[in-house]
Short mmCIF file of N, CA and C in Angstrom, two decimals:
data_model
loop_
_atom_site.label_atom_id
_atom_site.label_comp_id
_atom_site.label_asym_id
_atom_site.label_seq_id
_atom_site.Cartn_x
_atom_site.Cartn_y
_atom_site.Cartn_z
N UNK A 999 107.55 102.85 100.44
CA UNK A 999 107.34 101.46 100.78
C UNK A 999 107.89 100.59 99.63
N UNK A 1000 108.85 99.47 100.02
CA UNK A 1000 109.02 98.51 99.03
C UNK A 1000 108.14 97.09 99.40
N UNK A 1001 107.78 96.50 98.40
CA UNK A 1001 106.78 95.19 98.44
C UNK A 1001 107.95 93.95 98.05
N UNK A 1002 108.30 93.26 98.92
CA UNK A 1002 108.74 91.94 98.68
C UNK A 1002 107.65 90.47 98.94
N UNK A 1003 106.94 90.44 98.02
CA UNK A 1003 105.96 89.18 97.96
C UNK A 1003 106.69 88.30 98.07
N UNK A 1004 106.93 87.16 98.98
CA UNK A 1004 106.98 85.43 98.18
C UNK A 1004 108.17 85.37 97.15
N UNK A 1005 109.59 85.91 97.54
CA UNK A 1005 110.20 85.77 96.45
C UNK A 1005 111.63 85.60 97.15
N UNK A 1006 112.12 85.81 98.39
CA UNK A 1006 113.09 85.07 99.22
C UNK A 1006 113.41 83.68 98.97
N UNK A 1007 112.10 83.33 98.75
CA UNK A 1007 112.58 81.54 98.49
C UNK A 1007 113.12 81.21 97.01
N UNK A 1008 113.46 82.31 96.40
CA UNK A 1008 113.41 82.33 94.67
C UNK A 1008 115.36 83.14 94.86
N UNK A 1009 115.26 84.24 95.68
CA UNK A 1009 116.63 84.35 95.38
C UNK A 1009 117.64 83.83 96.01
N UNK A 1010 118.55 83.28 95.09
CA UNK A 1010 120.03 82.62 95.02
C UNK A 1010 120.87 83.32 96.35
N UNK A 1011 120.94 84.70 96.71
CA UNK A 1011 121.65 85.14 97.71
C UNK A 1011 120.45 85.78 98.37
N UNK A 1012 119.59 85.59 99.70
CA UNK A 1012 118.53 86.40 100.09
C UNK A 1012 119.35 87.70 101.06
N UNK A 1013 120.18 87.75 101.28
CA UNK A 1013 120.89 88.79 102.03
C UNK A 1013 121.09 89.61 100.97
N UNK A 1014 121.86 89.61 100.12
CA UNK A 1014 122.14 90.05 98.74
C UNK A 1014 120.89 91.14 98.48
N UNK A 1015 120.07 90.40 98.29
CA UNK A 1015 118.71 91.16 97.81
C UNK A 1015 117.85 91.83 98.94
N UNK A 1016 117.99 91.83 100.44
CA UNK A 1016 117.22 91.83 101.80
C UNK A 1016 118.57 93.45 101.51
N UNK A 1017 119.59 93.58 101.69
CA UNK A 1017 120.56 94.66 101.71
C UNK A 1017 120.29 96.06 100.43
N UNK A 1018 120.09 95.13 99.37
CA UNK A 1018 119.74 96.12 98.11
C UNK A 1018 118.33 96.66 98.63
N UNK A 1019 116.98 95.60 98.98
CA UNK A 1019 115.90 96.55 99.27
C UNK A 1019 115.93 97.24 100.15
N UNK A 1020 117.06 97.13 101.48
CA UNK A 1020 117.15 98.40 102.68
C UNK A 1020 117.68 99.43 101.79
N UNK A 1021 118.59 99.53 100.77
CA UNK A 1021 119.62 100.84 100.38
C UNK A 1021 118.35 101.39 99.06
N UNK A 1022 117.29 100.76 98.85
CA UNK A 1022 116.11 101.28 97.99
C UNK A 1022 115.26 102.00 98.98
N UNK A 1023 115.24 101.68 100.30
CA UNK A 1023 114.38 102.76 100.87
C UNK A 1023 114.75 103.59 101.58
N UNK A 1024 113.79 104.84 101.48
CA UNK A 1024 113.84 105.97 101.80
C UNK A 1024 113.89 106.19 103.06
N UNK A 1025 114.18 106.74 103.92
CA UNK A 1025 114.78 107.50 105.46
C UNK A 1025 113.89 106.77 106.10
N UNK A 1026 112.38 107.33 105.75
CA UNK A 1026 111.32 106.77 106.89
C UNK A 1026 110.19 105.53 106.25
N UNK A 1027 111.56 104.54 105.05
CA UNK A 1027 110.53 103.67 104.75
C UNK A 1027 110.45 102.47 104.91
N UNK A 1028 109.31 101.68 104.36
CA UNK A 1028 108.82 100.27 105.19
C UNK A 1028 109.23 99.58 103.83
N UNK A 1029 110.15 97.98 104.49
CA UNK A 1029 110.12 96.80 103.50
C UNK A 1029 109.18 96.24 104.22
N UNK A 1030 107.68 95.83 103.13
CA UNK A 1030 106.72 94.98 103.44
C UNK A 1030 106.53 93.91 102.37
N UNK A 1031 106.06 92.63 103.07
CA UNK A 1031 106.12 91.39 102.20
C UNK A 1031 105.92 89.95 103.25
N UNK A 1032 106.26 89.18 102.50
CA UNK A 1032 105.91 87.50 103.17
C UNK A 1032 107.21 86.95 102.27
N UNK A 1033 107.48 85.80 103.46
CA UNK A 1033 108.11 84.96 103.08
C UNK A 1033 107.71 83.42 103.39
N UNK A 1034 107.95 82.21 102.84
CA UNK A 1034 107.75 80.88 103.02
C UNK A 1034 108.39 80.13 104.17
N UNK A 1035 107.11 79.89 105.47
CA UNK A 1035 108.26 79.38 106.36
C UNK A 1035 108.01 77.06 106.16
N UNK A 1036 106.65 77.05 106.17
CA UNK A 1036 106.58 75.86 106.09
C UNK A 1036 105.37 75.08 104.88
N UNK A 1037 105.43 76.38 103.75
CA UNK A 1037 104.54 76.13 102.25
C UNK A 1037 105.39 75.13 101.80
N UNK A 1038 104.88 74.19 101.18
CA UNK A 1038 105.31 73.18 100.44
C UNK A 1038 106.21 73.95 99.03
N UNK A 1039 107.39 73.04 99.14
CA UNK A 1039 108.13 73.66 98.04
C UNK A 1039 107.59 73.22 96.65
N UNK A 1040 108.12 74.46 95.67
CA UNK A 1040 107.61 74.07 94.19
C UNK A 1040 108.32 74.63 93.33
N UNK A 1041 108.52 74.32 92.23
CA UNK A 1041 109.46 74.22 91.44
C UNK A 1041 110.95 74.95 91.43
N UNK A 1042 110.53 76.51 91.89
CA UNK A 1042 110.89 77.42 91.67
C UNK A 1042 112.04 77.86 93.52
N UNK A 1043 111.67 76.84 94.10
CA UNK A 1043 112.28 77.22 95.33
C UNK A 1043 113.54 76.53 95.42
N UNK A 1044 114.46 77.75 96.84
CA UNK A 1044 115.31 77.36 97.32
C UNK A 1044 115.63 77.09 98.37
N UNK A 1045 114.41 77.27 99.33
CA UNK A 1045 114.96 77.40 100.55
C UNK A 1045 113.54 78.09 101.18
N UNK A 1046 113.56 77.87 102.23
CA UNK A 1046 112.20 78.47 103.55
C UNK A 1046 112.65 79.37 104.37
N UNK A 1047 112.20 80.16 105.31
CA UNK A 1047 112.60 80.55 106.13
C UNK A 1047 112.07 81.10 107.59
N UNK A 1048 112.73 80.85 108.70
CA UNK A 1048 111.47 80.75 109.84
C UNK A 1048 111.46 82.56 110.38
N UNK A 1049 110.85 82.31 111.27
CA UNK A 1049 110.74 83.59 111.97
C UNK A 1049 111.85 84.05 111.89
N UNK A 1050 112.78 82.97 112.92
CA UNK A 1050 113.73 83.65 113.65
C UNK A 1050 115.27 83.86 112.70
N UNK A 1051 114.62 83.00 111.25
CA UNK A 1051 115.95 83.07 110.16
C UNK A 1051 115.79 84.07 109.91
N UNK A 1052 114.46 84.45 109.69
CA UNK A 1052 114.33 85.94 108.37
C UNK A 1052 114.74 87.29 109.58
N UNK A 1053 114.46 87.27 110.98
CA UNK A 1053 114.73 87.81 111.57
C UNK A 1053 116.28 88.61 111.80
N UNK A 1054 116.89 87.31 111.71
CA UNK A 1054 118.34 87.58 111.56
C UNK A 1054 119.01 87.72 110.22
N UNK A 1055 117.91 87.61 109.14
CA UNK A 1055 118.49 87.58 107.79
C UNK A 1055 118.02 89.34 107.87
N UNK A 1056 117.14 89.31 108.12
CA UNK A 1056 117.07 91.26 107.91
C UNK A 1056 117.95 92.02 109.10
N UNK A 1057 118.38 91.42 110.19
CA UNK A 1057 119.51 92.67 110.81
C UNK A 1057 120.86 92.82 110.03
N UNK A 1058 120.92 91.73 109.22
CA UNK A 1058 122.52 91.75 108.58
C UNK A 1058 122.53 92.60 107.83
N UNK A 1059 121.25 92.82 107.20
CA UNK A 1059 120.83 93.74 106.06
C UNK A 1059 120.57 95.56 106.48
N UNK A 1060 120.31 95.19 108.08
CA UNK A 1060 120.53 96.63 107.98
C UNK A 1060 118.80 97.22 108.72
N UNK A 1061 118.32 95.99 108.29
CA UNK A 1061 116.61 96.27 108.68
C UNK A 1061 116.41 96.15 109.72
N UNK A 1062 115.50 97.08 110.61
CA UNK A 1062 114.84 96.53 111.99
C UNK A 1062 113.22 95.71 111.69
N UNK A 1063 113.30 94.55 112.12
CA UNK A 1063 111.92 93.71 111.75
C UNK A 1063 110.72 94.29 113.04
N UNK A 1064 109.67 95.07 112.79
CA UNK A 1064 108.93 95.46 113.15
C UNK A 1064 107.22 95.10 113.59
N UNK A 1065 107.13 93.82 112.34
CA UNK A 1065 105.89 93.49 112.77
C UNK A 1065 106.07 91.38 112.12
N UNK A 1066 105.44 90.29 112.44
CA UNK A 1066 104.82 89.38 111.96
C UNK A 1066 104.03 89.61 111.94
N UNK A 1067 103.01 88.59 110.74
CA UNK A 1067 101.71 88.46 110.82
C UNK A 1067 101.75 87.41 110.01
N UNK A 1068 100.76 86.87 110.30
CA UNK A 1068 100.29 84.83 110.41
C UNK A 1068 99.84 84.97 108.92
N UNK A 1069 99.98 84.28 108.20
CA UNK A 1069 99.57 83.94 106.84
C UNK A 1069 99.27 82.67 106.38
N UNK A 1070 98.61 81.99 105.56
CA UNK A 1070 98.21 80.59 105.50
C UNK A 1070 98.79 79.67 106.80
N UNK A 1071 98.29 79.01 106.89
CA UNK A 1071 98.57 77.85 107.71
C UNK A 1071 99.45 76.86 106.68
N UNK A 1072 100.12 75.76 107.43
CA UNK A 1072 101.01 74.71 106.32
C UNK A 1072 100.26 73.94 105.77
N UNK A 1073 99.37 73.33 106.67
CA UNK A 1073 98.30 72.10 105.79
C UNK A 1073 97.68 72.47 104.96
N UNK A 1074 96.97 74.35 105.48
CA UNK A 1074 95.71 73.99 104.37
C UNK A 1074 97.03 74.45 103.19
N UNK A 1075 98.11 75.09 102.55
CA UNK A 1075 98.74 75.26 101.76
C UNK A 1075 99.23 73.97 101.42
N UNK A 1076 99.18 73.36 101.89
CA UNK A 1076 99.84 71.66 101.60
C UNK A 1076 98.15 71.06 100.77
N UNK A 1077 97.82 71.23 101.78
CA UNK A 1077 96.22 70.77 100.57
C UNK A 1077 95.37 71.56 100.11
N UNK A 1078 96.00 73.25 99.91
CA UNK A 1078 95.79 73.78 98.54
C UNK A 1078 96.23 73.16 97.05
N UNK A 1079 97.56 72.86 97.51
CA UNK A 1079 98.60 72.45 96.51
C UNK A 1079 98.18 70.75 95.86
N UNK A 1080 98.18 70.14 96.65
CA UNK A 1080 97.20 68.61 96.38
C UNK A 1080 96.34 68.69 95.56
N UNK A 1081 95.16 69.79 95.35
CA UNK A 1081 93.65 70.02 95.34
C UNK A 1081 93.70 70.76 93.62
N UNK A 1082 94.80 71.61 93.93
CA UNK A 1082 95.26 72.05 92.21
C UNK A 1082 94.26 72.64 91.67
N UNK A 1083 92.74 72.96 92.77
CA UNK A 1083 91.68 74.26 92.04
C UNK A 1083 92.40 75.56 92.77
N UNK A 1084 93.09 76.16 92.53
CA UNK A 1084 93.82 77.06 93.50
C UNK A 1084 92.19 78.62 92.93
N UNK A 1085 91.77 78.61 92.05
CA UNK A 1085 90.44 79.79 92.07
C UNK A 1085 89.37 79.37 92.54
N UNK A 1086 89.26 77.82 93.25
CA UNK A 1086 87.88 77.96 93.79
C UNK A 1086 88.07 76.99 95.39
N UNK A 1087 89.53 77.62 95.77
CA UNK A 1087 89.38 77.05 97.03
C UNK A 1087 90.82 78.21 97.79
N UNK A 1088 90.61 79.09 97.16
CA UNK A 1088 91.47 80.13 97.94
C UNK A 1088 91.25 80.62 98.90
N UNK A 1089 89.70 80.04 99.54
CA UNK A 1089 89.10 80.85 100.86
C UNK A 1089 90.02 79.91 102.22
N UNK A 1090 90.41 78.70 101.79
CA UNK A 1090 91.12 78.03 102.71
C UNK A 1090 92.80 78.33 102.74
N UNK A 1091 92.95 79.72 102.44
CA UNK A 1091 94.09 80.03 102.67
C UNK A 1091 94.28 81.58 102.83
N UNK A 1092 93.23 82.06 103.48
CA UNK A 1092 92.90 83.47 104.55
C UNK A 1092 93.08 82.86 106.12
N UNK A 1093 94.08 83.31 107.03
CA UNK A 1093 94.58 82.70 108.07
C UNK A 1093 93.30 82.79 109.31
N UNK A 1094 92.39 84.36 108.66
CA UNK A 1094 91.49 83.82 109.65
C UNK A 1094 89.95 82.65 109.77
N UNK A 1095 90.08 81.56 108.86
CA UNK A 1095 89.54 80.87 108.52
C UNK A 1095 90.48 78.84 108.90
N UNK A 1096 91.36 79.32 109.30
CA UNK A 1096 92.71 78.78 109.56
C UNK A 1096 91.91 77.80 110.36
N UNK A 1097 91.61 76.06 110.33
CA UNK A 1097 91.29 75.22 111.45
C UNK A 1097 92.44 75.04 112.34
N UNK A 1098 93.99 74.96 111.62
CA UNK A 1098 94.90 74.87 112.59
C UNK A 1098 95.11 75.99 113.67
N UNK A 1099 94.71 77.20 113.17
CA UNK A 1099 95.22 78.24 113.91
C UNK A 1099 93.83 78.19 115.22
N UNK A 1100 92.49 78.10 115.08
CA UNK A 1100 91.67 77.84 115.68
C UNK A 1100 91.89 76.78 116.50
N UNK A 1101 91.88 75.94 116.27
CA UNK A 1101 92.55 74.58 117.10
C UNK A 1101 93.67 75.06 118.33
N UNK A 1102 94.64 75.50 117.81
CA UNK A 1102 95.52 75.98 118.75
C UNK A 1102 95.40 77.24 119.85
N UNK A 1103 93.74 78.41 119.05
CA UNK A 1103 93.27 79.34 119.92
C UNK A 1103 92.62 78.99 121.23
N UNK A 1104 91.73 77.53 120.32
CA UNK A 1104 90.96 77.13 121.54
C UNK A 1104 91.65 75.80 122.75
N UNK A 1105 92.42 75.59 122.42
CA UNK A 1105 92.98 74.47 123.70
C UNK A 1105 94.05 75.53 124.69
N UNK A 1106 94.13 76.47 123.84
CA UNK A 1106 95.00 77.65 124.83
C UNK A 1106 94.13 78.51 125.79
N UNK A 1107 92.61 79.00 125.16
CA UNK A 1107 91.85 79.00 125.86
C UNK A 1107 91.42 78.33 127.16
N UNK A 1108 91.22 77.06 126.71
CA UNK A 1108 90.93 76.55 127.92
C UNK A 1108 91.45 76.21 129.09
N UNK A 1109 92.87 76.25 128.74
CA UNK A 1109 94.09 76.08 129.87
C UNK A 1109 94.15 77.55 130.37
N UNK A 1110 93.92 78.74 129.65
CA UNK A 1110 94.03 80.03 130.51
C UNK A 1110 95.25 80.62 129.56
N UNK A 1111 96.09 80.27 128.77
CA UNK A 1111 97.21 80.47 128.48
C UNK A 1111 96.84 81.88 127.43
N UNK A 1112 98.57 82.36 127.69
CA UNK A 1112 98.74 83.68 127.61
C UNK A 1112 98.74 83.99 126.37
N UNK A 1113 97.99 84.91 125.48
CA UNK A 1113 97.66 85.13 124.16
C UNK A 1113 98.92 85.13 123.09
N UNK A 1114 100.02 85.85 123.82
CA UNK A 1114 101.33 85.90 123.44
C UNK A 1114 102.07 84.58 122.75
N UNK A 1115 101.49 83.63 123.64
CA UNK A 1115 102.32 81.76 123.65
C UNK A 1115 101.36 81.83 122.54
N UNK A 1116 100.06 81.58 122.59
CA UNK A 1116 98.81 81.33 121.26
C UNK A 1116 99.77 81.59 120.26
N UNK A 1117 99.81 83.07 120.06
CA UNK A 1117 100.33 83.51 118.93
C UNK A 1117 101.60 83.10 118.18
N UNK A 1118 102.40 82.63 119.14
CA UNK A 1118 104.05 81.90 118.70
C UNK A 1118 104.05 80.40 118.24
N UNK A 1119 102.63 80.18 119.22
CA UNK A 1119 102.57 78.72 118.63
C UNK A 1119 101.91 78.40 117.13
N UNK A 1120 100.91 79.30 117.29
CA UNK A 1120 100.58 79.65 115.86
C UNK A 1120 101.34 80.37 114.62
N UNK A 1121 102.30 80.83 114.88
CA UNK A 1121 103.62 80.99 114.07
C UNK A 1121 104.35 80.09 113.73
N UNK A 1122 104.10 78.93 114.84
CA UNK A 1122 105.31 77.59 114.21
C UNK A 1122 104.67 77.02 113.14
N UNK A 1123 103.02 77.19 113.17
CA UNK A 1123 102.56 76.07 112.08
C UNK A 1123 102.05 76.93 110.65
N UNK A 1124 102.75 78.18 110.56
CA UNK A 1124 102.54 79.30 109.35
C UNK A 1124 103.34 78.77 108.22
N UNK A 1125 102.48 78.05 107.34
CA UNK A 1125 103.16 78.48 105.89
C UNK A 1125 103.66 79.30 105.23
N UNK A 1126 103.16 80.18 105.29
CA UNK A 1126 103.93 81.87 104.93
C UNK A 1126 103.70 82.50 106.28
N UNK A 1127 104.86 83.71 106.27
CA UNK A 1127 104.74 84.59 107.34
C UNK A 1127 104.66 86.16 106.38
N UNK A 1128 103.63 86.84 107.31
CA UNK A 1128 103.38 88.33 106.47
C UNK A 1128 104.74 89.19 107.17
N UNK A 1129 105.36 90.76 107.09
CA UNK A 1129 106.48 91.52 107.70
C UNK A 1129 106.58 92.43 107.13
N UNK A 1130 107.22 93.21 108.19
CA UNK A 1130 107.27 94.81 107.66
C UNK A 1130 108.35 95.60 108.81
N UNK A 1131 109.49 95.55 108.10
CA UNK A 1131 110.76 95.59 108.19
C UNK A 1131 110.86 97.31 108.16
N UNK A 1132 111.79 97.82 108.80
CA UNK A 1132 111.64 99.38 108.79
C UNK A 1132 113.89 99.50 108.71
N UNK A 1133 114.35 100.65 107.81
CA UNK A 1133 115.74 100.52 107.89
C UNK A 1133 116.19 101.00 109.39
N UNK A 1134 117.49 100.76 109.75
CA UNK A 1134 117.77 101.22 110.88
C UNK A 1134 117.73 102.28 111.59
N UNK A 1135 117.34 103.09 110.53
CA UNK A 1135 117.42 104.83 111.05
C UNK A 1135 116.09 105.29 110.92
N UNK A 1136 114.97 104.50 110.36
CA UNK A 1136 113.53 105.40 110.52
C UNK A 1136 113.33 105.14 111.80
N UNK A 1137 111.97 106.12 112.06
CA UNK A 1137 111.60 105.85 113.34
C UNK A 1137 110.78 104.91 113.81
N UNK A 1138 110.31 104.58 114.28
CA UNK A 1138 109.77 103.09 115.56
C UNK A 1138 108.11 103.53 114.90
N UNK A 1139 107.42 102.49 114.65
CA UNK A 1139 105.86 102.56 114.68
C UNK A 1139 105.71 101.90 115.71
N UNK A 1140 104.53 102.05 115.80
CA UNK A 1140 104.04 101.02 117.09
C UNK A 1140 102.73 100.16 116.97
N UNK A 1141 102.62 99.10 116.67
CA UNK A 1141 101.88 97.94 116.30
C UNK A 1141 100.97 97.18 116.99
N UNK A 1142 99.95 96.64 116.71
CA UNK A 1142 99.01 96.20 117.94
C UNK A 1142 99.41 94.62 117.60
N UNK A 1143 99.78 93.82 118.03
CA UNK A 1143 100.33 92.81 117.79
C UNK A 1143 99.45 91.76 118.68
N UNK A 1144 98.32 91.72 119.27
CA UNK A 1144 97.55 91.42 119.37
C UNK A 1144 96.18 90.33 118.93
#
């Protein structure tokens, strides 16, 4: 397994570096990590990236993208960042504590709507997105995506 934390938005060529961590792993191994799709930028950034960028930024590379998963919401990371106690208010940036993501569970609820839409819509408003990228030649896991 290679770990890419939060650091796409830091390199100068992200293909560059998305290609070197496929040719670092092993036959049957996993690139896992997050990237920044709508966190407020800070000092150190270059750039965001959405689902469907990083999606296509890892086939060039060679990776099959295997799983999302929802990570902070944008606001409360937008008013983490405002708030500047980042050790005594980190509980508002565990996604399942998320008012936006709740908000959007429950009006989908009530219309009946399909858990699938929930979930995409709740992807548009992800500050970070979690992933776990597999190279082209391991084999297929299978994920409860749910």
């Amino acid at each position: 397994m290679v770990l890419c934390e939060d650091f796409l938005d830091r390199a100068p060529d992200p293909r560059a570096l998305l290609a070197e961590l496929r040719r670092a792993l092993k036959p049957a191994g996993r690139l896992v990590g997050s990237f920044a799709q709508l966190e407020p930028y800070h000092a150190a950034s270059l750039r965001n990236h959405t689902a469907y960028g990083f999606a296509a930024l890892a086939a060039t590379a060679g990776l099959r993208l295997e799983r999302l998963a929802l990570g902070p919401d944008a606001l409360a990371l937008l008013l983490h960042r405002m708030d500047g106690r980042s050790s005594d208010c980190t509980h508002v940036l565990d996604p399942a504590s998320s008012t936006a993501y709740a908000a959007i569970a429950e009006a989908d609820r009530e219309i009946g709507e399909d858990h699938r839409i929930t979930l995409y819509k709740q992807l548009l408003c992800a500050g970070r997105i979690a992933f776990v990228c597999a190279g082209d030649q391991a084999p297929a896991k299978s994920f409860d995506h749910a």
